[in-house]
XYZ file of C-alpha atoms in Angstrom:
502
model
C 129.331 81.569 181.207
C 130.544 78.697 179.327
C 134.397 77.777 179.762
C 136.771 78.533 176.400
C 136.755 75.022 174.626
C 139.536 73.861 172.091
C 139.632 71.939 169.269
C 142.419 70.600 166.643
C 141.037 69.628 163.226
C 142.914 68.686 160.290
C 145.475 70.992 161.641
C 143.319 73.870 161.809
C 142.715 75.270 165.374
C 139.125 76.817 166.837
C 138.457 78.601 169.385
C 135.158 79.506 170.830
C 136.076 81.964 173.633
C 133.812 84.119 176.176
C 135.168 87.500 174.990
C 136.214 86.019 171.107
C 136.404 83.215 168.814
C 139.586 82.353 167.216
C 140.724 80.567 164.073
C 144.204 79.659 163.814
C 146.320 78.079 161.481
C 148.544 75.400 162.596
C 151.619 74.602 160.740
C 152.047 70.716 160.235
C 155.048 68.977 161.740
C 156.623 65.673 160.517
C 157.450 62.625 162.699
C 155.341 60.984 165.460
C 155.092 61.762 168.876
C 152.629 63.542 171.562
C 151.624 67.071 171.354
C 153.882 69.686 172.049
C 153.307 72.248 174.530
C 150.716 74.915 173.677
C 152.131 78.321 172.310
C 150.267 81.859 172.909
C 149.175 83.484 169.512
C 147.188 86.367 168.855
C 143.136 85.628 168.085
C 142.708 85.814 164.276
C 138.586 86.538 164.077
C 136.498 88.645 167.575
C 132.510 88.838 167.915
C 130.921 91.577 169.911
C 127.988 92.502 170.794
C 125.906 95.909 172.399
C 122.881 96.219 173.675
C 120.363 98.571 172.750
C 121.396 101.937 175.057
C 118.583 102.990 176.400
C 114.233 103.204 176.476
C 115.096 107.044 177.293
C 114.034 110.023 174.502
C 116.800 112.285 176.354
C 119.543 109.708 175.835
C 123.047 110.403 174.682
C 124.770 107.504 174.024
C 129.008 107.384 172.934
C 130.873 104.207 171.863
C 134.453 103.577 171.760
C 136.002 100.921 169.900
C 140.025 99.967 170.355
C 142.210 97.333 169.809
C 145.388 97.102 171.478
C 148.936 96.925 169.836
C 149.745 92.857 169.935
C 152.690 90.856 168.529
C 152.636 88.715 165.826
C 149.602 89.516 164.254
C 148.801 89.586 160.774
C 149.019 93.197 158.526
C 145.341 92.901 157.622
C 141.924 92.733 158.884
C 139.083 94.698 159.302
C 136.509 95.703 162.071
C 132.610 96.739 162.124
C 130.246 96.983 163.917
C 126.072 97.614 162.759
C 123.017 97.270 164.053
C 120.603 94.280 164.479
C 116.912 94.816 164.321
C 115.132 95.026 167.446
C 112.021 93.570 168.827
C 109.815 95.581 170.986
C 110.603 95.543 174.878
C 107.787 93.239 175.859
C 108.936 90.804 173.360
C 105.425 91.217 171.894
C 104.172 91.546 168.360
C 102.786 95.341 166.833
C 98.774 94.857 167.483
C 98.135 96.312 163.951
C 100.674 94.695 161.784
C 101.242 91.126 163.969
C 104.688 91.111 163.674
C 107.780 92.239 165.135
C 108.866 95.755 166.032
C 111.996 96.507 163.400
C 114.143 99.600 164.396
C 117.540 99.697 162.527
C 120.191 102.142 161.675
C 121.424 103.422 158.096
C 124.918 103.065 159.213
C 127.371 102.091 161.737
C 128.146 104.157 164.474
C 131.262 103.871 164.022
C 134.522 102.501 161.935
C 137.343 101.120 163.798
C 140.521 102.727 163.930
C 144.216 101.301 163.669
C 145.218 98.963 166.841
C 146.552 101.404 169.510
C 144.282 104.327 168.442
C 140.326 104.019 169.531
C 137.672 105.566 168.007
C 134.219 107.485 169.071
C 131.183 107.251 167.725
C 127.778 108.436 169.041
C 123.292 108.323 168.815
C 120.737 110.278 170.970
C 117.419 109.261 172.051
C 115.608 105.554 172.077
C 115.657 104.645 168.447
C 119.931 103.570 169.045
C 119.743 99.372 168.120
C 121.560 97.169 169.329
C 124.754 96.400 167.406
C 126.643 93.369 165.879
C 130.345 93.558 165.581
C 132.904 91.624 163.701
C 136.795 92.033 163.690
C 139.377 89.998 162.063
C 143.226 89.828 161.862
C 145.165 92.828 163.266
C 142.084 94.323 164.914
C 140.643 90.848 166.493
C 143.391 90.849 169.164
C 141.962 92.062 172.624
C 139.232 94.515 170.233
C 137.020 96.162 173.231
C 134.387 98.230 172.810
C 132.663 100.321 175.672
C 128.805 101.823 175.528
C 128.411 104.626 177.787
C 124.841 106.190 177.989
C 124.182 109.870 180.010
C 120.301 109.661 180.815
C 119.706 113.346 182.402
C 116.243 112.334 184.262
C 113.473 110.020 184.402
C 113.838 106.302 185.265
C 117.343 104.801 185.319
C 118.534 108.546 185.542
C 122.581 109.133 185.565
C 125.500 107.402 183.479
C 125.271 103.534 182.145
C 127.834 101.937 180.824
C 128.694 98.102 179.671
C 131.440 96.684 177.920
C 130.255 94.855 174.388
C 130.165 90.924 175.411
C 130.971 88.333 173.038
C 128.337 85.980 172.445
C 127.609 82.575 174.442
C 125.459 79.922 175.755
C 124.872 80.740 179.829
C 124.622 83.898 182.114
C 124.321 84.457 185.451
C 122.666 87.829 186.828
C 122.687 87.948 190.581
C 121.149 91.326 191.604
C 117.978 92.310 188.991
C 114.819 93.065 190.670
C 110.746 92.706 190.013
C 110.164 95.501 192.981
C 107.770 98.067 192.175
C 110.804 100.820 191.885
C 112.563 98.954 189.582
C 112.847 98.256 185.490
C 114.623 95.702 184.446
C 115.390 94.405 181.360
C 117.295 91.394 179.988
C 118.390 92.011 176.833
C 119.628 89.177 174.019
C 121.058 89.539 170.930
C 121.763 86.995 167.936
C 124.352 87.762 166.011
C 124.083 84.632 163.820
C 122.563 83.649 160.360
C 120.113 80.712 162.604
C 117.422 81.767 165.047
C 118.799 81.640 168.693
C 115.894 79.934 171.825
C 116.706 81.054 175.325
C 115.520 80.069 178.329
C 114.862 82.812 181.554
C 115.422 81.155 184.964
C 114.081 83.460 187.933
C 115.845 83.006 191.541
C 114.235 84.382 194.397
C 114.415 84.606 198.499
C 112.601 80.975 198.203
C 113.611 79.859 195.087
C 112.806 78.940 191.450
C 110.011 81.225 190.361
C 107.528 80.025 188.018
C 107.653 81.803 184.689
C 105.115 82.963 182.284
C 106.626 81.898 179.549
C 107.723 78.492 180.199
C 108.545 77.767 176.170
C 111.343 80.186 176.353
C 112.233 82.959 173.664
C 113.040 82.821 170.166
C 115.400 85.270 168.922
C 115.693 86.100 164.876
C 118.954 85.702 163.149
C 120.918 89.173 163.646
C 118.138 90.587 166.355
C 117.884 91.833 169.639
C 115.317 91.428 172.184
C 114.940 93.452 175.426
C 112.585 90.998 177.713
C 111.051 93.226 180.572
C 111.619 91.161 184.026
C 108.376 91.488 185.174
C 106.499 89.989 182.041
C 107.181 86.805 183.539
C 106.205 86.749 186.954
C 103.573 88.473 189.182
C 105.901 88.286 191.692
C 108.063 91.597 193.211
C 111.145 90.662 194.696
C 114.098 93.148 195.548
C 116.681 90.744 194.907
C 116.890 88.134 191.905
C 118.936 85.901 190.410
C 118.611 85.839 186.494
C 119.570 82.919 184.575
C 119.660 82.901 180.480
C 120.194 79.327 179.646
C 120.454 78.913 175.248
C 118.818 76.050 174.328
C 119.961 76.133 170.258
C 122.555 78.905 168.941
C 124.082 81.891 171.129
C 123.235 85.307 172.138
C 124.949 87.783 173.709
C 123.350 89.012 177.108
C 122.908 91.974 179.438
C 120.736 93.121 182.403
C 119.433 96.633 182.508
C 118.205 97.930 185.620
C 116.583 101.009 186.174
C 115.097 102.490 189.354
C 112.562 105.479 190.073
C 114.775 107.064 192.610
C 118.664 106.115 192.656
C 119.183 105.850 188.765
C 120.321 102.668 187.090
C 122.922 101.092 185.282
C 123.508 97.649 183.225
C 124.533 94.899 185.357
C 127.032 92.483 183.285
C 127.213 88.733 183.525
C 128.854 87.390 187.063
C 132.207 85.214 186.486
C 131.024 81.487 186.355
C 130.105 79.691 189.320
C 133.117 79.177 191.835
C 133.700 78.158 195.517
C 136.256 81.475 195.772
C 134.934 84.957 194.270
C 136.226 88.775 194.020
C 134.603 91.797 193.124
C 136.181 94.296 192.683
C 136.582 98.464 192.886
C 133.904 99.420 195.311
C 133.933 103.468 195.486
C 135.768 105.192 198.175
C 132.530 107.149 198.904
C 129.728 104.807 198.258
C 127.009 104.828 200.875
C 125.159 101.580 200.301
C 126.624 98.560 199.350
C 124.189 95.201 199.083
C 125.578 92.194 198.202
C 123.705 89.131 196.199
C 124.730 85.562 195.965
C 123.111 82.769 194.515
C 124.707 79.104 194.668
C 123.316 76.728 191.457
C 124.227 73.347 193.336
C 122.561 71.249 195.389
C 124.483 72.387 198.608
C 124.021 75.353 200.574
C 127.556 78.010 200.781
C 128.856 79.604 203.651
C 130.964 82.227 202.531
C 133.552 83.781 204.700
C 132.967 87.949 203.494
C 136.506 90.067 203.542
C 137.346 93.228 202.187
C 140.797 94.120 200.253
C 141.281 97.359 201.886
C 144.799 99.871 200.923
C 146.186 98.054 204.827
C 145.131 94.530 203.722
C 142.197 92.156 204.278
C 139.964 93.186 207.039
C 136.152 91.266 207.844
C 133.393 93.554 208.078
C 131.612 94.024 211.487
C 128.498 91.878 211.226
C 128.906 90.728 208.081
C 131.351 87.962 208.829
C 129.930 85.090 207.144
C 127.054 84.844 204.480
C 125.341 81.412 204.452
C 123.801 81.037 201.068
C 120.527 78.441 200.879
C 120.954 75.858 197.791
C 118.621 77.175 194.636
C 117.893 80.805 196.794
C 118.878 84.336 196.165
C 120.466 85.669 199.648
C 121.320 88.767 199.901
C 123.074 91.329 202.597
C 123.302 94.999 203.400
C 126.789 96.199 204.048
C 126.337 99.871 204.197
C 128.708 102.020 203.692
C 131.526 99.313 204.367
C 134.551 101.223 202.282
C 134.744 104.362 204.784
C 136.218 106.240 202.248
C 139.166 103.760 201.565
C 139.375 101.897 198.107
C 137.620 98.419 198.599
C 137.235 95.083 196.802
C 135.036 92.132 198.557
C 136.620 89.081 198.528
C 134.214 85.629 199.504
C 136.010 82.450 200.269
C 134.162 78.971 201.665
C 134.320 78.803 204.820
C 134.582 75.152 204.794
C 133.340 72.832 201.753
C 134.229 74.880 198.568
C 130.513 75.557 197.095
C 130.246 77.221 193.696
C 128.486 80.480 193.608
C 127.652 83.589 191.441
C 127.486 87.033 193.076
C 127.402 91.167 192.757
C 127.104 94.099 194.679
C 124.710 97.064 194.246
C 126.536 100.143 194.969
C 125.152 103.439 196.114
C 126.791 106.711 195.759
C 124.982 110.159 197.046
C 122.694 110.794 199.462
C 118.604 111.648 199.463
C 116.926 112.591 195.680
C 121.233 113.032 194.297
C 121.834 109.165 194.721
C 122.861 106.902 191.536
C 123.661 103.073 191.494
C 125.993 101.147 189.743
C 126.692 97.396 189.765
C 130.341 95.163 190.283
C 129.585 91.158 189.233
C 131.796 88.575 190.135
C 135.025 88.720 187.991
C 137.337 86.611 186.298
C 141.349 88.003 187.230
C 143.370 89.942 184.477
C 144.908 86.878 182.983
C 147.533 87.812 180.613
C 146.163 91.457 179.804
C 142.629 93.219 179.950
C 141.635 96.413 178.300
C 139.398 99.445 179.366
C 137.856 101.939 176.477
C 136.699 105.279 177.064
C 138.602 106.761 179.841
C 138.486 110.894 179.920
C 141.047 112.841 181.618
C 140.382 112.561 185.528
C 136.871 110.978 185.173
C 138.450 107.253 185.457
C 139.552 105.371 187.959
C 141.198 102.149 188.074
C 141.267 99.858 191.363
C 143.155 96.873 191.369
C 143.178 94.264 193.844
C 145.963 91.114 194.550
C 143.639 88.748 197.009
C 146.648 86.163 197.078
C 149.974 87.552 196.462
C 152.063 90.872 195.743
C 151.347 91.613 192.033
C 153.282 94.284 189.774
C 151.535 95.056 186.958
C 152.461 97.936 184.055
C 149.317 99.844 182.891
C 149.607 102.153 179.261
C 147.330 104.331 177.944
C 146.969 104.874 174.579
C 147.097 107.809 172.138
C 143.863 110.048 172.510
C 141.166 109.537 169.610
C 141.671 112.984 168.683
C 145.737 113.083 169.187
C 148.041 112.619 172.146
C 151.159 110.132 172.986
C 150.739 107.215 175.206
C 152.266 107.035 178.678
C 152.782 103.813 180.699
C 153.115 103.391 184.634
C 154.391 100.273 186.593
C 152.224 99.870 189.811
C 152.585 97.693 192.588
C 149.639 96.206 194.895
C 150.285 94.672 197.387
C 149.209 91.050 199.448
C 145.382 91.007 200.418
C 144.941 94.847 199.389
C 143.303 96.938 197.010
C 144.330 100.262 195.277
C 142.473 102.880 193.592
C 144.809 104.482 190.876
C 144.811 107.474 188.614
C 145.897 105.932 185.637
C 148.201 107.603 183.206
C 147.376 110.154 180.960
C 148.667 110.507 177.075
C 150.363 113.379 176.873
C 148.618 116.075 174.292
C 145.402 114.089 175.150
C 142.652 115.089 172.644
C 139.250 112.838 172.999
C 139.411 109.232 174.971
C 141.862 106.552 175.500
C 141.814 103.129 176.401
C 144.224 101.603 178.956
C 145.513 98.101 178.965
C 146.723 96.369 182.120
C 149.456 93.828 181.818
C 150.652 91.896 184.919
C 154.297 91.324 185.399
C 154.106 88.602 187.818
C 151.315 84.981 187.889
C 149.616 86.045 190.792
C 145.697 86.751 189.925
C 145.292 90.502 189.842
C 141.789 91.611 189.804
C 140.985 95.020 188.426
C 138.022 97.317 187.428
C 137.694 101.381 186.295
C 134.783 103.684 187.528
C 133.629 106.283 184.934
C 132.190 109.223 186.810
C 130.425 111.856 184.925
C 128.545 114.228 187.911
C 125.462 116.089 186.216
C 123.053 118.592 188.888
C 125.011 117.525 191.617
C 124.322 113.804 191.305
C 127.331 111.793 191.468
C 126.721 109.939 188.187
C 129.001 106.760 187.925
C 129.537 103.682 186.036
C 132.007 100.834 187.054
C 132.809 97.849 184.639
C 135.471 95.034 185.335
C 138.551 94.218 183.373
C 138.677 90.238 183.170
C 141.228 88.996 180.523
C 140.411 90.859 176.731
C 141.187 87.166 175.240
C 143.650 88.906 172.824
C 145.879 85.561 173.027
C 144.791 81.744 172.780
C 146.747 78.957 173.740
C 147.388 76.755 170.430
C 149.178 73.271 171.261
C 151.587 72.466 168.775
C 151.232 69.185 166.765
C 154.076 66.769 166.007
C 152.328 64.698 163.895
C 151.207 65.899 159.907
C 147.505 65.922 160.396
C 146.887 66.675 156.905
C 147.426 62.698 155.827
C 143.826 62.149 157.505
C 142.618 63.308 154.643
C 143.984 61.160 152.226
């Protein structure tokens, strides 16, 4: 994903963020002099955007929208979210009518609540679109909204869940799949007035793979396309590295992968490309954990592999190093490397710093009762990072400090059906990782959201499982917490601007 960019103009400050965009006002100074240094004020306008749930007829689908209580922000503002008309899943035309497959909702799922109260809404079966959302002022700050999708059999069987993405111009998916057990889809939606043309780069075990539509797609103005992975190649590889490059506008983007026999779940854009990577909350009990790497450059990696156990780092037994070829998905089995201990992998160069994008493929269960979830590549907490849709003692959080001893204080919010929040101050520790049961509001009634603010600068890494077991399979879905972008650094002018225009 693209890095946040910043811009001053006529005293009037833009942001185009990965989780938000941001319009600030700047007030103008008087005298000369260089640019003071930046202040941290809330984001004034948020974009997000969710994929359509599921191809499933038995699919329940719930959405939780919150926005956490922030500082400084302005009294109004308002929040939305509706749907964008989809495409069919092939990408293809209806053969009687010759053009595109519309399916859109009457209404919005659901209305935003006040910041520091979330809000449920919910659709069944495989007509749910994919929606648009918009929030400005005192609900743009850190808004978050979480799909979660309970598929009770069939392909891709078990819980899904992604976190709404704000739109942009690149993603990197290490770990989709052409096999013949899998389904996967990419799915892009435009959430702008202007058509939107992607490109879809395939990685394999030997490289670029050659792509059957070699034009790239064009996506409507305020439309979503699901693009089935293996429309565009003949090929069936295990492990693949999807690329969605945006050649004009911006799209938001999510992987959906569905198996036959161990479920599915989406698989969210890795962190950008970078020589150092963690990813984190890997289930005590998982039974198979694969990683997949993929390095862009020209340069092969070598990648020393650690995990951030509760005792510290340790290196796996066998899986010591990964050497990743330049241009070529590589992947390795690590079993059930966790032995029942909280776990984060943690990749570091072994010598020349390489940049590289990477996920696991996590396994819980055993026999027909397995399910699979995903962990990409994450950015740290930053400042703070929010989780919707927690439930009692279905979530857990697992944070990780890689570098340094990090203290961090985590709240949870009023219920969305009544309850007081109730914050906790947690320490983790140098090189380990920690699986938490987060605070509860007391008098909880519905969900709540949970916001994680660190108390010290060292990078704390952090993601909550959502487990949901249905028939005695351990359904699970696990979804990182990099930074909600609920501030933006604004520097502060000492020079009136506004005599440009004159």
């Amino acid at each position: 994903m693209n890095r946040t960019t910043l811009s001053l103009i006529v005293g009037t400050t833009a942001l185009a963020a990965v989780t938000a965009f941001a319009a600030l006002d700047t007030p103008a100074a008087s005298g000369a002099g260089t640019a003071k240094a930046a202040a941290e004020l809330p984001v004034e306008r948020a974009s997000l955007l969710c994929p359509a749930p599921s191809i499933s007829d038995i699919a329940d689908t719930s959405y939780t929208s919150f926005t956490p209580v922030t500082k400084g922000v302005a009294s109004g503002g308002k929040a939305e979210l509706q749907a964008a008309a989809e495409q069919s899943a092939d990408g293809t035309s209806d053969s009687k009518t010759g053009k595109d497959t519309k399916k859109k909702a009457d209404k919005p799922v659901l209305t935003p609540k006040e910041p520091g109260t979330p809000v449920t809404g919910d659709t069944s079966g495989a007509e749910a679109p994919a929606l648009v959302g918009t929030a400005d002022g005192k609900f743009a700050p850190g808004w978050t909204v979480q799909e979660t999708t309970e598929v009770a059999a069939g392909t891709g069987r078990g819980l899904q869940g992604v976190n709404c993405t704000a739109p942009d111009t690149e993603f990197w998916f290490p770990g989709a799949s052409t096999s013949a057990d899998r389904t996967d889809y990419v799915h892009l939606t435009n959430p702008d007035a202007s058509a939107a043309v992607v490109d879809i780069e395939l990685y394999g075990k030997d490289g670029a793979i050659k792509s059957t539509v070699p034009d790239g797609f064009t996506i409507p103005p305020h439309s979503s396309k699901p693009i089935l992975l293996s429309t565009l190649t003949a090929e069936r590889q295990t492990d693949l590295t999807v690329h969605v490059n945006v050649r004009s506008g911006r799209v938001g983007a999510a992987v959906q992968a569905l198996d036959d026999k161990v479920g599915g779940d989406w698989l969210a854009a890795a962190a950008d490309p970078a020589g150092s990577l963690v990813l984190p909350g890997i289930p005590k009990d998982a039974t198979d954990v694969r990683l997949i790497a993929f390095t862009p450059g020209d340069a092969d990696a070598d990648l020393k592999v650690r995990l951030a156990s509760p005792d510290g780092l340790i290196t796996p037994a066998g899986n010591e190093t990964l050497h990743v070829k330049s241009g070529m998905t590589t992947a390795a089995d690590l079993g059930d490397v966790t032995r029942g201990e909280a776990g984060s992998l943690v990749l570091t160069p072994t010598d020349q710093s390489v940049p590289v994008v990477a996920a696991l493929r996590v396994i819980r269960g055993k026999g027909s009762k397995q399910e699979t979830a995903f962990i990409p590549a994450t950015a740290p907490v930053g400042t703070r990072a929010t989780s919707a849709d927690n439930s009692g003692k279905s979530s857990t959080l697992s944070l990780t400090a890689p570098t340094a001893t990090v203290t961090v204080k985590v709240t949870a919010s009023a219920g969305s059906e009544g309850g007081t929040p109730a914050t906790k101050t947690y320490t983790i520790k140098s090189g380990t990782t920690q699986d938490i049961s987060p605070p509860i509001p007391s008098g909880l009634k519905g969900t709540y959201a949970l916001t994680l603010e660190p108390t010290s600068d060292a990078p704390l890494y952090a993601a909550r499982t959502l487990s949901a077991a249905e028939s005695g399979i351990p359904g699970f879905t696990i979804q990182t917490l990099p930074t909600d972008r609920g501030l933006v650094a604004v520097p502060e002018a000492d020079e009136d601007l506004s005599v440009l225009q004159k």
